[in-house]
Amino acid sequence: MKVAADTETIYLDNNATTRTAPEVIEAMMPFFGNRYGNPSSIHSFGGTVRRLVERAREQVAALIGASAGEIVFTSCGSESDNMAIKGFYREHGGKTRIITSAVEHPAVRNTARFLRDGRGVPLTELPVDGEGMISPSALDSLEIAPGTLASMMWANNETGVIFPIREMAEAVKARGGTFHTDAVQAAGKVRINVKEVPADMLAISGHKLHAPKGIGAAYFRAGTPVAPLIHGGHQEGGARAGTENVPYIIGLGRACELALGRMEEENTRVRALRDRLERELLAKCAGAKLNGHPENRLPNTTNISFGGIEGEAVLLHLDDAGIAASSGSACTTGSLEPSHVMMAMGIPYTYAHSSTRFSLSIYNNDLDVDRVVSAMPGIVDKLRRLSPFV
């Protein structure tokens, strides 16, 4: 019998989206009611809201070690990525050259390919090794100049693998290039400090760190020229026109404040839960194999393949057991092809097709892990008996 999608569901798909924290909802609620002023208005009713929007900007900036004036509020991580990459192109035109990795999120991958195919921008997609890792030395043989934009994700959304962002950013900057990073999965889970990592641009998404969907932020280091995607009014310092989404901005600020205070828990208790889940699934499930670097990963993420069976079938059986997981990026759900991340890592087809991502949060506990460990071996055994590949 299928378990309803309610509080009984074991939710292990936090890299797709997270539960909005109760504290975030509480912070947002007044701005749906009597605090409805427009922050651009000159009167005090709107001015009070403006001050709170700027406080939220400071909270977001604090999460990544930035200055408040370097933060632009957007609708999501995808918009932040597009704003950075397309904005860079509009500033540099025919001089633009883009370098990314082969495992980027579609928000970066497809945007870079759009500029390649539609605007003739030279694009290099650097390969990763079998553990999903990239070496800074991969940049050594490439032409990097002031018109070059390197966009490398801080952490992979499917495997959780963390790239050597500081080293890559330093290598690009030393040769006059510009560095952008999609930090959507990393923000709130691992320490980010743009005073130490010379990234020029960075993307954050609220719904990956317990804020609601529909709000994000882009970081632009002071002095980085980027043309806006949306023209109109003066909002966001002229970087993004449109009346500010005040309730969601307030929510994102509160979520970033909470994430900063909970990072130790992410890297201790949540990591321990992830490690136990991973260890027991690898030991108890036939044909199980870890995808990604064994150590250099986000503390909440494990990606495991179960050789010879279909990942979609695994997810459907887990869903019947009241367990929510994923086969990869939520932005590519519906595709029958194996993940481009698994393919770039050289994972054999029969393993790539069964890759299953479990991504935890601070709201998970030992009982959740017990349920998954109890259910998963039987699911794998059943599907392997039915598989034409086994």
Coordinates of C-alpha atoms in Angstrom, one line a residue:
M1 CA 0.0 0.0 0.0
K2 CA 1.4 3.4 -1.0
V3 CA 2.1 5.8 1.9
A4 CA 0.6 9.2 1.4
A5 CA 3.0 12.2 0.9
D6 CA 2.6 13.6 4.4
T7 CA 4.6 13.6 7.6
E8 CA 5.0 9.9 7.3
T9 CA 7.1 10.2 4.2
I10 CA 10.8 9.8 4.6
Y11 CA 12.1 12.7 2.6
L12 CA 15.6 12.1 1.2
D13 CA 15.5 14.4 -1.9
N14 CA 16.8 17.6 -0.3
N15 CA 19.1 18.4 -3.3
A16 CA 16.0 18.8 -5.4
T17 CA 14.3 21.0 -2.8
T18 CA 14.1 21.4 1.0
R19 CA 11.3 21.9 3.5
T20 CA 10.8 25.5 4.2
A21 CA 12.0 26.0 7.8
P22 CA 9.2 27.0 10.3
E23 CA 11.3 30.0 11.4
V24 CA 11.5 31.1 7.8
I25 CA 7.7 30.9 7.4
E26 CA 7.2 32.8 10.6
A27 CA 9.6 35.6 9.4
M28 CA 7.7 35.9 6.1
M29 CA 4.1 36.0 7.3
P30 CA 3.8 39.7 8.2
F31 CA 4.8 40.7 4.7
F32 CA 1.8 38.9 3.3
G33 CA -0.4 40.9 5.6
N34 CA -0.1 44.3 7.2
R35 CA 3.6 45.0 6.1
Y36 CA 2.8 45.2 2.4
G37 CA 4.6 48.5 1.7
N38 CA 6.7 48.8 -1.5
P39 CA 10.3 49.2 -0.5
S40 CA 10.9 51.7 -3.3
S41 CA 8.3 54.1 -1.9
I42 CA 9.5 57.3 -0.3
H43 CA 7.1 57.2 2.6
S44 CA 7.9 55.6 6.0
F45 CA 5.5 52.7 5.4
G46 CA 7.6 51.5 2.5
G47 CA 10.9 52.8 4.0
T48 CA 10.5 50.4 7.0
V49 CA 10.2 47.5 4.6
R50 CA 13.2 48.7 2.7
R51 CA 15.3 48.6 5.8
L52 CA 14.3 45.0 6.4
V53 CA 15.1 44.0 2.8
E54 CA 18.5 45.5 3.3
R55 CA 18.9 43.5 6.5
A56 CA 18.0 40.3 4.6
R57 CA 20.7 41.3 2.0
E58 CA 23.2 41.5 4.9
Q59 CA 22.1 38.0 6.1
V60 CA 22.7 36.5 2.7
A61 CA 26.0 38.3 2.4
A62 CA 27.1 36.9 5.7
L63 CA 26.6 33.3 4.6
I64 CA 29.2 33.7 1.9
G65 CA 31.5 36.3 3.4
A66 CA 30.5 39.0 1.0
S67 CA 29.5 42.7 1.4
A68 CA 25.7 43.5 1.3
G69 CA 26.2 45.7 -1.7
E70 CA 27.5 42.7 -3.7
I71 CA 24.2 40.8 -3.4
V72 CA 21.4 40.9 -6.0
F73 CA 18.1 39.2 -5.3
T74 CA 16.8 37.0 -8.1
S75 CA 14.0 34.4 -8.5
C76 CA 16.2 31.3 -8.3
G77 CA 19.6 29.8 -8.9
S78 CA 18.9 29.4 -12.6
E79 CA 18.2 33.1 -13.0
S80 CA 21.4 33.9 -11.1
D81 CA 23.5 31.7 -13.4
N82 CA 21.9 33.1 -16.5
M83 CA 22.4 36.6 -15.2
A84 CA 26.1 36.0 -14.7
I85 CA 26.8 34.1 -17.9
K86 CA 24.6 36.1 -20.3
G87 CA 25.5 39.3 -18.6
F88 CA 29.2 38.6 -19.0
Y89 CA 28.6 37.9 -22.7
R90 CA 26.7 41.2 -23.2
E91 CA 29.7 43.1 -21.6
H92 CA 32.4 41.3 -23.6
G93 CA 30.6 40.4 -26.9
G94 CA 32.9 38.8 -29.5
K95 CA 35.8 38.5 -27.1
T96 CA 33.9 36.1 -24.9
R97 CA 35.2 32.5 -24.3
I98 CA 33.5 30.2 -21.8
I99 CA 35.0 27.3 -19.9
T100 CA 32.8 24.9 -17.9
S101 CA 32.9 21.4 -16.6
A102 CA 31.2 18.4 -18.2
V103 CA 29.0 17.9 -15.1
E104 CA 27.5 21.4 -14.6
H105 CA 23.9 21.9 -13.7
P106 CA 21.6 22.5 -16.7
A107 CA 21.3 26.2 -15.7
V108 CA 25.0 26.6 -16.6
R109 CA 25.4 23.8 -19.1
N110 CA 22.5 24.8 -21.3
T111 CA 23.2 28.6 -21.0
A112 CA 26.8 28.1 -22.1
R113 CA 25.6 25.9 -25.0
F114 CA 23.0 28.5 -26.0
L115 CA 25.7 31.1 -26.4
R116 CA 27.9 28.6 -28.3
D117 CA 25.2 27.5 -30.7
G118 CA 23.3 30.8 -31.0
R119 CA 26.1 33.4 -30.7
G120 CA 29.2 31.5 -31.8
V121 CA 30.9 31.8 -28.4
P122 CA 33.8 29.3 -28.1
L123 CA 33.0 26.8 -25.3
T124 CA 35.3 24.3 -23.6
E125 CA 33.7 21.6 -21.3
L126 CA 36.4 20.1 -19.1
P127 CA 36.2 16.4 -18.4
V128 CA 36.0 14.9 -14.9
D129 CA 37.6 11.6 -13.7
G130 CA 35.7 8.5 -12.6
E131 CA 35.0 10.0 -9.2
G132 CA 33.5 13.1 -10.7
M133 CA 36.5 15.3 -9.7
I134 CA 38.3 17.9 -11.8
S135 CA 41.9 19.0 -11.4
P136 CA 42.9 22.7 -11.5
S137 CA 45.7 21.6 -13.8
A138 CA 43.0 21.0 -16.4
L139 CA 43.0 24.7 -17.0
D140 CA 46.8 24.9 -17.7
S141 CA 46.7 24.2 -21.4
L142 CA 43.7 26.6 -22.1
E143 CA 43.8 30.1 -23.4
I144 CA 42.5 32.4 -20.6
A145 CA 42.3 36.1 -21.2
P146 CA 40.2 39.1 -20.0
G147 CA 37.3 37.9 -22.2
T148 CA 37.3 34.4 -20.7
L149 CA 34.6 33.3 -18.2
A150 CA 35.2 30.0 -16.3
S151 CA 32.0 28.7 -14.7
M152 CA 32.6 25.8 -12.4
M153 CA 30.0 24.5 -9.8
W154 CA 31.1 24.5 -6.2
A155 CA 29.5 21.1 -5.6
N156 CA 27.7 18.7 -7.9
N157 CA 24.0 18.3 -7.4
E158 CA 23.9 14.6 -8.2
T159 CA 27.0 13.2 -6.5
G160 CA 27.8 16.0 -4.0
V161 CA 31.4 16.0 -5.2
I162 CA 33.1 19.3 -4.2
F163 CA 35.3 20.9 -6.8
P164 CA 38.7 22.6 -5.9
I165 CA 37.0 26.0 -6.4
R166 CA 39.7 28.1 -4.7
E167 CA 42.5 26.7 -6.8
M168 CA 40.5 26.9 -10.0
A169 CA 39.4 30.5 -9.3
E170 CA 43.0 31.5 -8.5
A171 CA 44.3 29.9 -11.7
V172 CA 41.7 31.8 -13.8
K173 CA 42.2 35.1 -12.1
A174 CA 46.0 35.0 -12.4
R175 CA 45.6 34.9 -16.2
G176 CA 43.1 37.8 -16.4
G177 CA 39.9 35.7 -16.6
T178 CA 36.6 36.0 -14.7
F179 CA 35.4 33.2 -12.5
H180 CA 31.7 32.2 -11.8
T181 CA 30.5 29.4 -9.6
D182 CA 27.1 27.8 -9.2
A183 CA 27.1 27.4 -5.4
V184 CA 23.4 26.4 -5.2
Q185 CA 24.1 23.0 -3.6
A186 CA 27.0 24.1 -1.5
A187 CA 25.5 27.2 0.2
G188 CA 24.5 26.4 3.7
K189 CA 26.1 23.0 3.8
V190 CA 29.8 23.9 3.6
R191 CA 31.7 27.0 4.4
I192 CA 31.9 29.6 1.6
N193 CA 34.0 32.7 2.0
V194 CA 34.5 34.9 -1.1
K195 CA 37.2 36.8 0.8
E196 CA 39.3 33.7 0.5
V197 CA 38.0 32.3 -2.8
P198 CA 38.4 34.9 -5.6
A199 CA 35.2 34.1 -7.4
D200 CA 33.8 37.1 -9.2
M201 CA 30.2 35.8 -9.4
L202 CA 28.3 33.2 -7.5
A203 CA 24.7 31.8 -7.5
I204 CA 22.5 30.8 -4.6
S205 CA 19.0 29.3 -4.6
G206 CA 16.6 29.7 -1.6
H207 CA 14.8 26.4 -1.8
K208 CA 18.0 24.4 -1.5
L209 CA 18.6 25.8 2.0
H210 CA 15.2 25.8 3.6
A211 CA 13.8 29.0 2.1
P212 CA 10.8 28.8 -0.2
K213 CA 10.9 28.2 -4.0
G214 CA 11.0 31.4 -6.1
I215 CA 13.8 33.3 -4.5
G216 CA 17.6 33.3 -5.1
A217 CA 20.6 35.5 -5.0
A218 CA 23.5 36.4 -7.2
Y219 CA 26.9 37.6 -5.8
F220 CA 28.9 40.0 -8.0
R221 CA 32.2 41.0 -6.6
A222 CA 32.5 44.8 -6.4
G223 CA 33.8 46.1 -9.8
T224 CA 32.5 43.1 -11.8
P225 CA 30.6 44.5 -14.9
V226 CA 27.5 42.5 -15.8
A227 CA 24.7 43.7 -17.9
P228 CA 21.2 43.1 -16.5
L229 CA 18.8 40.4 -17.9
I230 CA 15.7 42.4 -16.9
H231 CA 15.5 46.1 -17.7
G232 CA 13.0 48.6 -16.2
G233 CA 13.2 50.3 -12.9
H234 CA 16.1 51.1 -10.5
Q235 CA 15.6 48.1 -8.2
E236 CA 18.7 46.1 -7.0
G237 CA 21.0 48.9 -7.9
G238 CA 19.9 48.8 -11.5
A239 CA 21.1 45.1 -11.8
R240 CA 17.5 43.6 -11.9
A241 CA 14.4 45.6 -12.5
G242 CA 11.0 44.7 -10.9
T243 CA 9.4 45.3 -7.6
E244 CA 11.1 43.3 -4.9
N245 CA 9.5 40.0 -3.8
V246 CA 9.6 41.2 -0.2
P247 CA 8.2 38.2 1.7
Y248 CA 10.6 35.8 -0.1
I249 CA 13.6 38.1 0.3
I250 CA 12.9 38.2 4.0
G251 CA 12.6 34.4 4.0
L252 CA 15.9 33.9 2.2
G253 CA 17.7 36.2 4.6
R254 CA 16.3 34.3 7.6
A255 CA 17.2 30.9 6.0
C256 CA 20.8 32.1 5.4
E257 CA 21.0 33.2 9.0
L258 CA 19.8 29.8 10.2
A259 CA 22.1 27.9 7.7
L260 CA 25.1 29.7 9.1
G261 CA 24.2 28.7 12.6
R262 CA 23.5 25.1 11.6
M263 CA 26.5 24.4 9.5
E264 CA 28.2 22.4 12.2
E265 CA 25.2 20.2 12.5
E266 CA 25.2 19.6 8.7
N267 CA 28.9 18.5 8.9
T268 CA 28.5 16.3 12.0
R269 CA 25.1 14.8 12.7
V270 CA 23.8 14.9 9.1
R271 CA 27.1 13.6 7.8
A272 CA 27.0 10.7 10.2
L273 CA 23.5 9.9 9.1
R274 CA 24.6 10.0 5.5
D275 CA 27.6 7.8 6.2
R276 CA 25.6 5.2 8.0
L277 CA 23.0 5.1 5.2
E278 CA 25.7 4.7 2.6
R279 CA 27.7 2.1 4.5
E280 CA 24.7 -0.1 5.1
L281 CA 23.2 0.1 1.6
L282 CA 26.6 -0.7 0.1
A283 CA 26.9 -3.7 2.4
K284 CA 23.3 -5.1 2.2
C285 CA 22.3 -4.4 -1.4
A286 CA 23.5 -6.6 -4.3
G287 CA 25.5 -4.9 -6.9
A288 CA 25.7 -1.6 -5.1
K289 CA 28.4 0.9 -6.0
L290 CA 29.1 4.5 -4.8
N291 CA 29.2 7.2 -7.5
G292 CA 31.5 10.1 -6.7
H293 CA 34.5 10.8 -4.6
P294 CA 34.4 8.8 -1.3
E295 CA 35.5 11.8 0.9
N296 CA 35.3 15.1 -0.9
R297 CA 31.6 15.5 -1.0
L298 CA 28.8 17.5 0.5
P299 CA 27.9 16.1 4.0
N300 CA 24.3 15.3 3.1
T301 CA 24.7 13.5 -0.3
T302 CA 25.3 10.0 -1.5
N303 CA 24.7 8.6 -5.0
I304 CA 24.6 4.8 -5.3
S305 CA 24.0 2.6 -8.3
F306 CA 22.5 -0.9 -8.2
G307 CA 23.9 -2.7 -11.2
G308 CA 21.5 -4.1 -13.7
I309 CA 18.3 -2.5 -12.6
E310 CA 16.4 0.6 -13.6
G311 CA 16.7 3.7 -11.4
E312 CA 13.1 4.8 -12.2
A313 CA 11.9 1.4 -10.9
V314 CA 13.9 1.8 -7.7
L315 CA 12.3 5.2 -7.2
L316 CA 8.8 4.0 -7.7
H317 CA 9.3 1.1 -5.3
L318 CA 10.8 3.5 -2.7
D319 CA 7.8 5.8 -3.2
D320 CA 5.5 2.9 -2.5
A321 CA 7.4 2.4 0.7
G322 CA 6.9 6.1 1.6
I323 CA 10.5 7.1 0.8
A324 CA 11.3 10.0 -1.5
A325 CA 14.7 9.9 -3.3
S326 CA 15.9 10.9 -6.8
S327 CA 17.7 9.5 -9.8
G328 CA 19.7 12.8 -10.3
S329 CA 18.8 16.4 -11.0
A330 CA 15.2 17.4 -10.6
C331 CA 15.7 19.6 -13.6
T332 CA 16.2 16.6 -15.9
T333 CA 13.4 14.4 -14.5
G334 CA 11.4 12.7 -17.3
S335 CA 14.5 11.9 -19.5
L336 CA 14.9 8.2 -20.2
E337 CA 18.7 8.6 -20.8
P338 CA 21.2 8.2 -18.0
S339 CA 22.4 11.4 -16.3
H340 CA 25.0 13.4 -18.2
V341 CA 26.9 13.5 -14.9
M342 CA 27.1 9.7 -14.7
M343 CA 28.1 9.5 -18.4
A344 CA 30.8 12.2 -18.0
M345 CA 32.2 10.1 -15.1
G346 CA 32.4 7.0 -17.3
I347 CA 30.0 5.0 -15.3
P348 CA 29.0 1.9 -17.2
Y349 CA 25.5 2.2 -18.7
T350 CA 23.9 -0.5 -16.6
Y351 CA 25.1 1.3 -13.4
A352 CA 24.5 4.8 -14.7
H353 CA 20.9 3.9 -15.4
S354 CA 20.3 2.8 -11.8
S355 CA 22.0 5.7 -10.0
T356 CA 19.9 6.8 -7.0
R357 CA 20.6 9.9 -5.0
F358 CA 19.8 10.2 -1.4
S359 CA 20.2 13.7 0.0
L360 CA 19.5 14.4 3.6
S361 CA 18.8 17.5 5.7
I362 CA 18.8 18.6 9.3
Y363 CA 15.2 17.3 9.5
N364 CA 16.3 13.7 9.0
N365 CA 17.1 11.3 11.8
D366 CA 18.2 7.8 12.6
L367 CA 14.7 6.4 12.2
D368 CA 14.6 7.7 8.6
V369 CA 17.8 5.8 7.9
D370 CA 16.5 2.7 9.5
R371 CA 13.4 2.7 7.2
V372 CA 15.5 3.1 4.1
V373 CA 18.0 0.4 5.1
S374 CA 15.1 -1.9 5.9
A375 CA 13.3 -1.3 2.6
M376 CA 16.1 -1.1 0.1
P377 CA 17.6 -4.6 0.0
G378 CA 14.2 -6.2 -0.8
I379 CA 13.6 -3.7 -3.5
V380 CA 16.9 -4.3 -5.1
D381 CA 16.5 -8.1 -4.9
K382 CA 13.1 -8.0 -6.5
L383 CA 14.2 -5.8 -9.3
R384 CA 17.3 -7.8 -10.0
R385 CA 15.2 -11.0 -10.3
L386 CA 13.1 -9.2 -13.0
S387 CA 16.0 -7.5 -14.8
P388 CA 17.0 -8.6 -18.3
F389 CA 20.5 -7.4 -17.6
V390 CA 21.2 -9.7 -14.6

